[in-house]
């Protein structure tokens, strides 16, 4: 395994840890980190229910924290790692934050906007595009989501 691949997996494992925290709090288990190299600058987990905030998605919380850590909104040189493919709102924020790339785990065939339903992050109509790569530790993120929704149906 290359050093770069190991770094990506380590970042996604932190996102999976955050997703597990969200699960324990009764939230949809999605976690995200923003990293520059191996340095994690922002962390987030879904908190929509606990905050009563429709925008409290893991990606947005991680992006906000990273912007504060860097002292500016441009996150060039940074990569977002998230356990589930970003929705339209989060994909738009990824583009606006000027991230270098996004790596996600499980695809989202219902709302994913990094390739499944639409590809907002790579739409040439915008002044900035962000390449998106799916499937990083996808089985682990998908298993958390499946367990969460199985328990909700009980």
CSV table of C-alpha atoms in Angstrom, one decimal:
chain,number,residue,atom,x,y,z
A,1,UNK,CA,0.0,0.0,0.0
A,2,UNK,CA,1.4,3.4,-0.9
A,3,UNK,CA,1.9,6.1,1.7
A,4,UNK,CA,-0.8,8.2,-0.1
A,5,UNK,CA,-3.3,5.4,0.0
A,6,UNK,CA,-2.6,4.8,3.7
A,7,UNK,CA,-3.1,8.5,4.4
A,8,UNK,CA,-6.5,8.4,2.6
A,9,UNK,CA,-7.6,5.4,4.5
A,10,UNK,CA,-6.5,6.9,7.8
A,11,UNK,CA,-8.6,10.0,7.1
A,12,UNK,CA,-11.6,7.9,6.1
A,13,UNK,CA,-11.2,5.8,9.2
A,14,UNK,CA,-11.5,9.0,11.3
A,15,UNK,CA,-14.7,9.9,9.3
A,16,UNK,CA,-16.0,6.4,10.0
A,17,UNK,CA,-15.3,6.9,13.7
A,18,UNK,CA,-17.3,10.2,13.6
A,19,UNK,CA,-20.1,8.4,11.7
A,20,UNK,CA,-20.3,5.8,14.6
A,21,UNK,CA,-20.6,8.7,17.1
A,22,UNK,CA,-23.5,10.1,15.0
A,23,UNK,CA,-25.1,6.6,15.1
A,24,UNK,CA,-24.8,6.4,18.9
A,25,UNK,CA,-26.5,9.9,19.1
A,26,UNK,CA,-29.4,8.8,17.0
A,27,UNK,CA,-28.3,10.6,13.9
A,28,UNK,CA,-27.8,9.2,10.4
A,29,UNK,CA,-24.3,7.8,10.6
A,30,UNK,CA,-22.3,10.1,8.3
A,31,UNK,CA,-18.9,11.4,9.3
A,32,UNK,CA,-16.5,13.7,7.5
A,33,UNK,CA,-13.0,15.2,7.8
A,34,UNK,CA,-11.1,17.9,6.0
A,35,UNK,CA,-7.4,17.3,5.8
A,36,UNK,CA,-4.4,18.9,4.3
A,37,UNK,CA,-2.1,16.0,3.8
A,38,UNK,CA,-2.3,13.9,6.9
A,39,UNK,CA,-3.3,16.9,9.1
A,40,UNK,CA,-7.0,16.9,9.9
A,41,UNK,CA,-8.2,20.5,10.1
A,42,UNK,CA,-12.0,19.9,10.4
A,43,UNK,CA,-14.2,17.1,11.7
A,44,UNK,CA,-18.0,16.7,11.4
A,45,UNK,CA,-20.7,14.2,12.0
A,46,UNK,CA,-24.4,14.5,11.2
A,47,UNK,CA,-26.2,16.6,13.8
A,48,UNK,CA,-29.4,17.6,12.1
A,49,UNK,CA,-31.7,16.0,14.8
A,50,UNK,CA,-29.8,17.2,17.8
A,51,UNK,CA,-29.3,20.7,16.5
A,52,UNK,CA,-32.7,21.0,14.8
A,53,UNK,CA,-30.7,22.3,11.8
A,54,UNK,CA,-31.3,21.0,8.3
A,55,UNK,CA,-27.8,22.2,7.3
A,56,UNK,CA,-26.0,20.3,10.1
A,57,UNK,CA,-24.6,17.7,7.7
A,58,UNK,CA,-21.2,16.2,8.5
A,59,UNK,CA,-19.5,17.7,5.4
A,60,UNK,CA,-20.7,21.3,6.2
A,61,UNK,CA,-19.6,21.0,9.9
A,62,UNK,CA,-16.1,19.7,8.8
A,63,UNK,CA,-15.8,22.5,6.2
A,64,UNK,CA,-16.7,25.2,8.7
A,65,UNK,CA,-14.2,23.9,11.3
A,66,UNK,CA,-11.4,23.7,8.7
A,67,UNK,CA,-12.1,27.2,7.5
A,68,UNK,CA,-11.9,28.5,11.1
A,69,UNK,CA,-8.6,26.5,11.6
A,70,UNK,CA,-7.1,28.1,8.5
A,71,UNK,CA,-8.6,31.6,9.0
A,72,UNK,CA,-10.3,31.8,5.6
A,73,UNK,CA,-13.0,30.2,3.5
A,74,UNK,CA,-10.7,29.0,0.7
A,75,UNK,CA,-9.7,25.4,1.5
A,76,UNK,CA,-7.3,25.0,-1.4
A,77,UNK,CA,-4.8,22.3,-0.7
A,78,UNK,CA,-7.4,20.4,1.3
A,79,UNK,CA,-9.3,17.2,0.7
A,80,UNK,CA,-12.7,16.2,2.1
A,81,UNK,CA,-13.2,12.6,3.2
A,82,UNK,CA,-16.9,11.6,3.9
A,83,UNK,CA,-18.5,8.2,4.5
A,84,UNK,CA,-21.5,8.8,2.2
A,85,UNK,CA,-21.6,10.5,-1.1
A,86,UNK,CA,-22.5,14.2,-0.6
A,87,UNK,CA,-26.0,15.6,-1.3
A,88,UNK,CA,-26.6,18.6,-3.5
A,89,UNK,CA,-26.2,21.1,-0.6
A,90,UNK,CA,-22.9,19.6,0.5
A,91,UNK,CA,-21.6,19.2,-3.0
A,92,UNK,CA,-22.3,22.9,-3.6
A,93,UNK,CA,-20.4,23.8,-0.4
A,94,UNK,CA,-17.5,21.6,-1.5
A,95,UNK,CA,-17.2,23.6,-4.8
A,96,UNK,CA,-17.6,27.0,-3.0
A,97,UNK,CA,-14.9,26.1,-0.4
A,98,UNK,CA,-12.4,25.4,-3.3
A,99,UNK,CA,-11.4,22.0,-2.0
A,100,UNK,CA,-8.9,20.1,-4.1
A,101,UNK,CA,-10.8,16.8,-4.0
A,102,UNK,CA,-13.5,14.8,-2.2
A,103,UNK,CA,-13.2,11.1,-1.4
A,104,UNK,CA,-16.4,9.3,-0.3
A,105,UNK,CA,-17.3,5.9,0.9
A,106,UNK,CA,-20.7,4.6,0.0
A,107,UNK,CA,-22.5,5.9,-3.1
A,108,UNK,CA,-26.0,7.5,-2.6
A,109,UNK,CA,-28.3,6.5,-5.4
A,110,UNK,CA,-31.1,8.8,-4.1
A,111,UNK,CA,-29.3,12.1,-3.4
A,112,UNK,CA,-25.6,11.7,-4.3
A,113,UNK,CA,-24.2,14.7,-6.3
A,114,UNK,CA,-20.7,13.5,-6.8
A,115,UNK,CA,-21.6,11.1,-9.5
A,116,UNK,CA,-24.6,9.0,-8.6
A,117,UNK,CA,-27.5,11.3,-9.4
A,118,UNK,CA,-25.6,14.3,-10.6
A,119,UNK,CA,-22.0,15.5,-10.6
A,120,UNK,CA,-22.2,19.1,-9.1
A,121,UNK,CA,-18.6,19.0,-8.0
A,122,UNK,CA,-17.3,18.5,-11.6
A,123,UNK,CA,-19.9,20.6,-13.5
A,124,UNK,CA,-17.9,22.9,-15.8
A,125,UNK,CA,-20.6,25.5,-15.5
A,126,UNK,CA,-19.0,26.6,-12.2
A,127,UNK,CA,-15.8,28.6,-11.9
A,128,UNK,CA,-14.2,25.8,-9.7
A,129,UNK,CA,-14.5,22.1,-10.0
A,130,UNK,CA,-13.6,19.4,-7.5
A,131,UNK,CA,-12.8,15.9,-8.6
A,132,UNK,CA,-14.7,13.2,-6.6
A,133,UNK,CA,-13.7,9.7,-6.0
A,134,UNK,CA,-16.0,7.1,-4.5
A,135,UNK,CA,-15.7,3.7,-2.9
A,136,UNK,CA,-13.1,4.4,-0.2
A,137,UNK,CA,-13.9,1.9,2.6
A,138,UNK,CA,-17.4,1.9,1.2
A,139,UNK,CA,-18.5,-1.4,2.8
A,140,UNK,CA,-17.8,-0.1,6.3
A,141,UNK,CA,-19.8,3.1,5.8
A,142,UNK,CA,-22.6,1.3,4.1
A,143,UNK,CA,-22.8,-1.3,6.9
A,144,UNK,CA,-23.3,1.6,9.5
A,145,UNK,CA,-26.1,3.1,7.4
A,146,UNK,CA,-27.8,-0.3,6.8
A,147,UNK,CA,-27.8,-1.0,10.6
A,148,UNK,CA,-29.1,2.5,11.4
A,149,UNK,CA,-32.0,2.2,9.1
A,150,UNK,CA,-32.7,-1.4,10.1
A,151,UNK,CA,-33.0,-0.2,13.7
A,152,UNK,CA,-35.3,2.7,12.7
A,153,UNK,CA,-37.7,0.3,11.0
A,154,UNK,CA,-38.0,-1.9,14.2
